[in-house]
JSON list of C-alpha atoms in Angstrom, two decimals:
[
{"chain": "A", "resi": 1, "resn": "MET", "atom": "CA", "xyz": [69.57, 148.70, 123.06]},
{"chain": "A", "resi": 2, "resn": "SER", "atom": "CA", "xyz": [70.28, 145.36, 125.48]},
{"chain": "A", "resi": 3, "resn": "THR", "atom": "CA", "xyz": [68.18, 142.12, 126.08]},
{"chain": "A", "resi": 4, "resn": "ILE", "atom": "CA", "xyz": [67.19, 142.05, 129.21]},
{"chain": "A", "resi": 5, "resn": "TYR", "atom": "CA", "xyz": [65.71, 139.06, 130.95]},
{"chain": "A", "resi": 6, "resn": "ILE", "atom": "CA", "xyz": [64.40, 139.80, 134.66]},
{"chain": "A", "resi": 7, "resn": "ALA", "atom": "CA", "xyz": [62.22, 138.30, 136.83]},
{"chain": "A", "resi": 8, "resn": "SER", "atom": "CA", "xyz": [61.80, 138.44, 140.97]},
{"chain": "A", "resi": 9, "resn": "ASP", "atom": "CA", "xyz": [60.54, 136.90, 143.79]},
{"chain": "A", "resi": 10, "resn": "HIS", "atom": "CA", "xyz": [57.75, 138.36, 145.84]},
{"chain": "A", "resi": 11, "resn": "GLY", "atom": "CA", "xyz": [59.69, 140.51, 148.11]},
{"chain": "A", "resi": 12, "resn": "GLY", "atom": "CA", "xyz": [60.83, 142.23, 144.37]},
{"chain": "A", "resi": 13, "resn": "PHE", "atom": "CA", "xyz": [58.12, 142.00, 142.42]},
{"chain": "A", "resi": 14, "resn": "ASN", "atom": "CA", "xyz": [56.77, 146.32, 142.89]},
{"chain": "A", "resi": 15, "resn": "LEU", "atom": "CA", "xyz": [60.58, 146.63, 141.90]},
{"chain": "A", "resi": 16, "resn": "LYS", "atom": "CA", "xyz": [61.08, 144.30, 139.02]},
{"chain": "A", "resi": 17, "resn": "THR", "atom": "CA", "xyz": [57.78, 146.09, 137.68]},
{"chain": "A", "resi": 18, "resn": "PHE", "atom": "CA", "xyz": [59.15, 149.54, 137.95]},
{"chain": "A", "resi": 19, "resn": "LEU", "atom": "CA", "xyz": [62.28, 148.29, 136.31]},
{"chain": "A", "resi": 20, "resn": "VAL", "atom": "CA", "xyz": [60.31, 146.64, 132.89]},
{"chain": "A", "resi": 21, "resn": "ARG", "atom": "CA", "xyz": [58.66, 149.81, 132.09]},
{"chain": "A", "resi": 22, "resn": "HIS", "atom": "CA", "xyz": [61.37, 151.75, 133.12]},
{"chain": "A", "resi": 23, "resn": "LEU", "atom": "CA", "xyz": [63.39, 149.89, 130.37]},
{"chain": "A", "resi": 24, "resn": "LYS", "atom": "CA", "xyz": [60.95, 149.62, 127.93]},
{"chain": "A", "resi": 25, "resn": "ASP", "atom": "CA", "xyz": [60.81, 153.18, 128.09]},
{"chain": "A", "resi": 26, "resn": "GLN", "atom": "CA", "xyz": [64.41, 153.35, 127.58]},
{"chain": "A", "resi": 27, "resn": "GLY", "atom": "CA", "xyz": [63.50, 150.87, 124.60]},
{"chain": "A", "resi": 28, "resn": "HIS", "atom": "CA", "xyz": [65.89, 147.58, 125.49]},
{"chain": "A", "resi": 29, "resn": "ASP", "atom": "CA", "xyz": [64.51, 144.55, 124.65]},
{"chain": "A", "resi": 30, "resn": "VAL", "atom": "CA", "xyz": [62.74, 143.69, 127.73]},
{"chain": "A", "resi": 31, "resn": "HIS", "atom": "CA", "xyz": [61.62, 139.85, 129.02]},
{"chain": "A", "resi": 32, "resn": "ASP", "atom": "CA", "xyz": [59.75, 139.81, 131.71]},
{"chain": "A", "resi": 33, "resn": "LEU", "atom": "CA", "xyz": [60.29, 136.07, 133.29]},
{"chain": "A", "resi": 34, "resn": "GLY", "atom": "CA", "xyz": [57.77, 136.81, 136.28]},
{"chain": "A", "resi": 35, "resn": "PRO", "atom": "CA", "xyz": [56.13, 136.62, 138.07]},
{"chain": "A", "resi": 36, "resn": "SER", "atom": "CA", "xyz": [53.39, 138.10, 137.09]},
{"chain": "A", "resi": 37, "resn": "ASP", "atom": "CA", "xyz": [51.22, 139.04, 140.50]},
{"chain": "A", "resi": 38, "resn": "PRO", "atom": "CA", "xyz": [53.42, 139.78, 143.96]},
{"chain": "A", "resi": 39, "resn": "ALA", "atom": "CA", "xyz": [52.16, 135.71, 145.14]},
{"chain": "A", "resi": 40, "resn": "SER", "atom": "CA", "xyz": [54.51, 133.61, 147.16]},
{"chain": "A", "resi": 41, "resn": "CYS", "atom": "CA", "xyz": [56.49, 132.37, 145.01]},
{"chain": "A", "resi": 42, "resn": "ASP", "atom": "CA", "xyz": [60.76, 130.70, 144.94]},
{"chain": "A", "resi": 43, "resn": "TYR", "atom": "CA", "xyz": [63.46, 133.21, 144.13]},
{"chain": "A", "resi": 44, "resn": "PRO", "atom": "CA", "xyz": [65.93, 130.18, 142.94]},
{"chain": "A", "resi": 45, "resn": "LEU", "atom": "CA", "xyz": [63.35, 129.10, 139.72]},
{"chain": "A", "resi": 46, "resn": "LYS", "atom": "CA", "xyz": [62.97, 132.34, 139.04]},
{"chain": "A", "resi": 47, "resn": "ALA", "atom": "CA", "xyz": [67.20, 133.28, 139.08]},
{"chain": "A", "resi": 48, "resn": "GLN", "atom": "CA", "xyz": [66.93, 129.67, 137.33]},
{"chain": "A", "resi": 49, "resn": "ALA", "atom": "CA", "xyz": [64.82, 130.81, 134.06]},
{"chain": "A", "resi": 50, "resn": "VAL", "atom": "CA", "xyz": [66.91, 134.35, 134.26]},
{"chain": "A", "resi": 51, "resn": "THR", "atom": "CA", "xyz": [70.64, 132.68, 133.61]},
{"chain": "A", "resi": 52, "resn": "ASP", "atom": "CA", "xyz": [68.76, 130.05, 131.92]},
{"chain": "A", "resi": 53, "resn": "CYS", "atom": "CA", "xyz": [67.88, 132.95, 129.34]},
{"chain": "A", "resi": 54, "resn": "VAL", "atom": "CA", "xyz": [71.44, 135.00, 129.27]},
{"chain": "A", "resi": 55, "resn": "LEU", "atom": "CA", "xyz": [73.84, 131.83, 129.03]},
{"chain": "A", "resi": 56, "resn": "ARG", "atom": "CA", "xyz": [71.93, 130.90, 125.54]},
{"chain": "A", "resi": 57, "resn": "ASP", "atom": "CA", "xyz": [71.76, 134.59, 124.68]},
{"chain": "A", "resi": 58, "resn": "GLU", "atom": "CA", "xyz": [75.42, 135.89, 125.50]},
{"chain": "A", "resi": 59, "resn": "SER", "atom": "CA", "xyz": [74.97, 139.27, 124.18]},
{"chain": "A", "resi": 60, "resn": "SER", "atom": "CA", "xyz": [72.25, 139.83, 126.89]},
{"chain": "A", "resi": 61, "resn": "PHE", "atom": "CA", "xyz": [71.09, 140.75, 130.88]},
{"chain": "A", "resi": 62, "resn": "GLY", "atom": "CA", "xyz": [69.47, 139.96, 133.59]},
{"chain": "A", "resi": 63, "resn": "VAL", "atom": "CA", "xyz": [68.48, 141.70, 136.61]},
{"chain": "A", "resi": 64, "resn": "LEU", "atom": "CA", "xyz": [67.14, 139.65, 139.14]},
{"chain": "A", "resi": 65, "resn": "VAL", "atom": "CA", "xyz": [65.40, 140.81, 142.92]},
{"chain": "A", "resi": 66, "resn": "CYS", "atom": "CA", "xyz": [64.19, 139.90, 145.54]},
{"chain": "A", "resi": 67, "resn": "GLY", "atom": "CA", "xyz": [63.76, 141.48, 149.33]},
{"chain": "A", "resi": 68, "resn": "THR", "atom": "CA", "xyz": [67.66, 141.88, 149.68]},
{"chain": "A", "resi": 69, "resn": "GLY", "atom": "CA", "xyz": [69.57, 140.93, 146.20]},
{"chain": "A", "resi": 70, "resn": "ILE", "atom": "CA", "xyz": [71.43, 138.64, 148.37]},
{"chain": "A", "resi": 71, "resn": "GLY", "atom": "CA", "xyz": [69.08, 135.21, 148.04]},
{"chain": "A", "resi": 72, "resn": "MET", "atom": "CA", "xyz": [69.42, 136.01, 144.44]},
{"chain": "A", "resi": 73, "resn": "SER", "atom": "CA", "xyz": [72.29, 136.49, 144.20]},
{"chain": "A", "resi": 74, "resn": "MET", "atom": "CA", "xyz": [73.58, 133.46, 145.99]},
{"chain": "A", "resi": 75, "resn": "ALA", "atom": "CA", "xyz": [71.10, 131.28, 143.75]},
{"chain": "A", "resi": 76, "resn": "ALA", "atom": "CA", "xyz": [72.59, 132.72, 140.30]},
{"chain": "A", "resi": 77, "resn": "ASN", "atom": "CA", "xyz": [75.89, 132.64, 141.00]},
{"chain": "A", "resi": 78, "resn": "ARG", "atom": "CA", "xyz": [75.62, 128.90, 141.69]},
{"chain": "A", "resi": 79, "resn": "VAL", "atom": "CA", "xyz": [75.39, 128.35, 137.71]},
{"chain": "A", "resi": 80, "resn": "PRO", "atom": "CA", "xyz": [78.63, 128.36, 135.68]},
{"chain": "A", "resi": 81, "resn": "GLY", "atom": "CA", "xyz": [79.04, 131.08, 133.59]},
{"chain": "A", "resi": 82, "resn": "ILE", "atom": "CA", "xyz": [76.86, 133.49, 135.84]},
{"chain": "A", "resi": 83, "resn": "ARG", "atom": "CA", "xyz": [78.53, 136.42, 136.76]},
{"chain": "A", "resi": 84, "resn": "ALA", "atom": "CA", "xyz": [75.45, 137.79, 139.47]},
{"chain": "A", "resi": 85, "resn": "ALA", "atom": "CA", "xyz": [76.51, 141.23, 140.98]},
{"chain": "A", "resi": 86, "resn": "LEU", "atom": "CA", "xyz": [74.96, 142.49, 144.04]},
{"chain": "A", "resi": 87, "resn": "CYS", "atom": "CA", "xyz": [74.38, 146.19, 144.12]},
{"chain": "A", "resi": 88, "resn": "THR", "atom": "CA", "xyz": [73.64, 149.02, 146.04]},
{"chain": "A", "resi": 89, "resn": "SER", "atom": "CA", "xyz": [75.31, 151.90, 144.41]},
{"chain": "A", "resi": 90, "resn": "GLU", "atom": "CA", "xyz": [76.24, 153.34, 141.12]},
{"chain": "A", "resi": 91, "resn": "PHE", "atom": "CA", "xyz": [79.43, 152.43, 141.90]},
{"chain": "A", "resi": 92, "resn": "HIS", "atom": "CA", "xyz": [78.79, 148.41, 142.47]},
{"chain": "A", "resi": 93, "resn": "ALA", "atom": "CA", "xyz": [77.17, 148.78, 138.91]},
{"chain": "A", "resi": 94, "resn": "SER", "atom": "CA", "xyz": [79.80, 149.95, 137.18]},
{"chain": "A", "resi": 95, "resn": "PHE", "atom": "CA", "xyz": [82.96, 148.02, 138.86]},
{"chain": "A", "resi": 96, "resn": "ALA", "atom": "CA", "xyz": [80.40, 144.67, 138.19]},
{"chain": "A", "resi": 97, "resn": "ARG", "atom": "CA", "xyz": [80.57, 145.17, 134.84]},
{"chain": "A", "resi": 98, "resn": "ALA", "atom": "CA", "xyz": [83.91, 147.30, 133.69]},
{"chain": "A", "resi": 99, "resn": "HIS", "atom": "CA", "xyz": [86.31, 145.04, 136.74]},
{"chain": "A", "resi": 100, "resn": "ASN", "atom": "CA", "xyz": [83.42, 141.62, 137.10]},
{"chain": "A", "resi": 101, "resn": "ASN", "atom": "CA", "xyz": [82.09, 141.28, 133.91]},
{"chain": "A", "resi": 102, "resn": "ALA", "atom": "CA", "xyz": [78.83, 141.06, 135.40]},
{"chain": "A", "resi": 103, "resn": "ASN", "atom": "CA", "xyz": [75.97, 139.83, 133.70]},
{"chain": "A", "resi": 104, "resn": "ILE", "atom": "CA", "xyz": [73.41, 139.67, 135.81]},
{"chain": "A", "resi": 105, "resn": "ILE", "atom": "CA", "xyz": [72.85, 142.73, 138.56]},
{"chain": "A", "resi": 106, "resn": "CYS", "atom": "CA", "xyz": [70.69, 141.84, 141.52]},
{"chain": "A", "resi": 107, "resn": "LEU", "atom": "CA", "xyz": [68.79, 144.22, 143.89]},
{"chain": "A", "resi": 108, "resn": "GLY", "atom": "CA", "xyz": [67.10, 144.89, 146.54]},
{"chain": "A", "resi": 109, "resn": "GLU", "atom": "CA", "xyz": [63.46, 145.89, 146.96]},
{"chain": "A", "resi": 110, "resn": "ARG", "atom": "CA", "xyz": [64.06, 146.64, 150.25]},
{"chain": "A", "resi": 111, "resn": "VAL", "atom": "CA", "xyz": [67.55, 148.02, 150.26]},
{"chain": "A", "resi": 112, "resn": "SER", "atom": "CA", "xyz": [67.39, 150.28, 147.60]},
{"chain": "A", "resi": 113, "resn": "GLY", "atom": "CA", "xyz": [64.46, 152.89, 146.22]},
{"chain": "A", "resi": 114, "resn": "PRO", "atom": "CA", "xyz": [62.88, 152.85, 142.33]},
{"chain": "A", "resi": 115, "resn": "GLY", "atom": "CA", "xyz": [65.11, 156.08, 141.40]},
{"chain": "A", "resi": 116, "resn": "ILE", "atom": "CA", "xyz": [68.70, 154.49, 142.64]},
{"chain": "A", "resi": 117, "resn": "ALA", "atom": "CA", "xyz": [67.56, 151.32, 141.66]},
{"chain": "A", "resi": 118, "resn": "ALA", "atom": "CA", "xyz": [66.54, 152.26, 138.16]},
{"chain": "A", "resi": 119, "resn": "SER", "atom": "CA", "xyz": [70.10, 154.44, 138.20]},
{"chain": "A", "resi": 120, "resn": "MET", "atom": "CA", "xyz": [72.16, 151.54, 138.95]},
{"chain": "A", "resi": 121, "resn": "VAL", "atom": "CA", "xyz": [70.79, 149.23, 136.04]},
{"chain": "A", "resi": 122, "resn": "ASP", "atom": "CA", "xyz": [71.29, 152.20, 133.57]},
{"chain": "A", "resi": 123, "resn": "VAL", "atom": "CA", "xyz": [75.27, 152.47, 134.67]},
{"chain": "A", "resi": 124, "resn": "PHE", "atom": "CA", "xyz": [75.06, 148.33, 134.93]},
{"chain": "A", "resi": 125, "resn": "LEU", "atom": "CA", "xyz": [73.68, 147.98, 131.38]},
{"chain": "A", "resi": 126, "resn": "SER", "atom": "CA", "xyz": [75.97, 150.92, 129.65]},
{"chain": "A", "resi": 127, "resn": "THR", "atom": "CA", "xyz": [79.35, 150.41, 131.51]},
{"chain": "A", "resi": 128, "resn": "PRO", "atom": "CA", "xyz": [81.24, 148.14, 128.92]},
{"chain": "A", "resi": 129, "resn": "PHE", "atom": "CA", "xyz": [83.47, 145.65, 130.52]},
{"chain": "A", "resi": 130, "resn": "GLU", "atom": "CA", "xyz": [87.57, 146.90, 130.45]},
{"chain": "A", "resi": 131, "resn": "GLY", "atom": "CA", "xyz": [89.49, 143.46, 130.30]},
{"chain": "A", "resi": 132, "resn": "GLY", "atom": "CA", "xyz": [92.64, 142.57, 130.17]},
{"chain": "A", "resi": 133, "resn": "ARG", "atom": "CA", "xyz": [93.87, 141.89, 133.66]},
{"chain": "A", "resi": 134, "resn": "HIS", "atom": "CA", "xyz": [90.48, 141.68, 134.26]},
{"chain": "A", "resi": 135, "resn": "LEU", "atom": "CA", "xyz": [89.69, 138.72, 131.83]},
{"chain": "A", "resi": 136, "resn": "ARG", "atom": "CA", "xyz": [92.48, 136.81, 133.51]},
{"chain": "A", "resi": 137, "resn": "ARG", "atom": "CA", "xyz": [91.01, 136.79, 137.26]},
{"chain": "A", "resi": 138, "resn": "ILE", "atom": "CA", "xyz": [87.92, 136.47, 135.66]},
{"chain": "A", "resi": 139, "resn": "ASN", "atom": "CA", "xyz": [88.90, 132.94, 134.17]},
{"chain": "A", "resi": 140, "resn": "LEU", "atom": "CA", "xyz": [90.58, 131.92, 137.32]},
{"chain": "A", "resi": 141, "resn": "PHE", "atom": "CA", "xyz": [86.19, 131.24, 138.18]},
{"chain": "A", "resi": 142, "resn": "ASN", "atom": "CA", "xyz": [85.70, 128.49, 136.67]},
{"chain": "A", "resi": 143, "resn": "LYS", "atom": "CA", "xyz": [89.47, 126.68, 138.01]}
]
């Protein structure tokens, strides 16, 4: 099982809460970095908390949730070493890992219901990175 760092803003609070339970039920080591209630909060700070943890623990993954997933993905991808993928389908989740070695999945509560969100996270966590030509391209990100 994987170590997962998860956070949301107020727009993703309900989906984050659902995903925390889902991931714990599957036996993952889940670290909920907040918020603890749906009061308004700033998504860039939550994204930073997760990116910091994922960079410190390279074998871990992150899950970020906001209303659309867009703000979280933009904030997370500003951090060198983070490859955050905004996913709206299982296909996105699979290829984000297989071809892009994404280490964070970003989801939108207003875009994806709990069932498909849980399925996307499951696919994301279970798909290995293919390496090869994809690694060469990922290495070009920081050039």
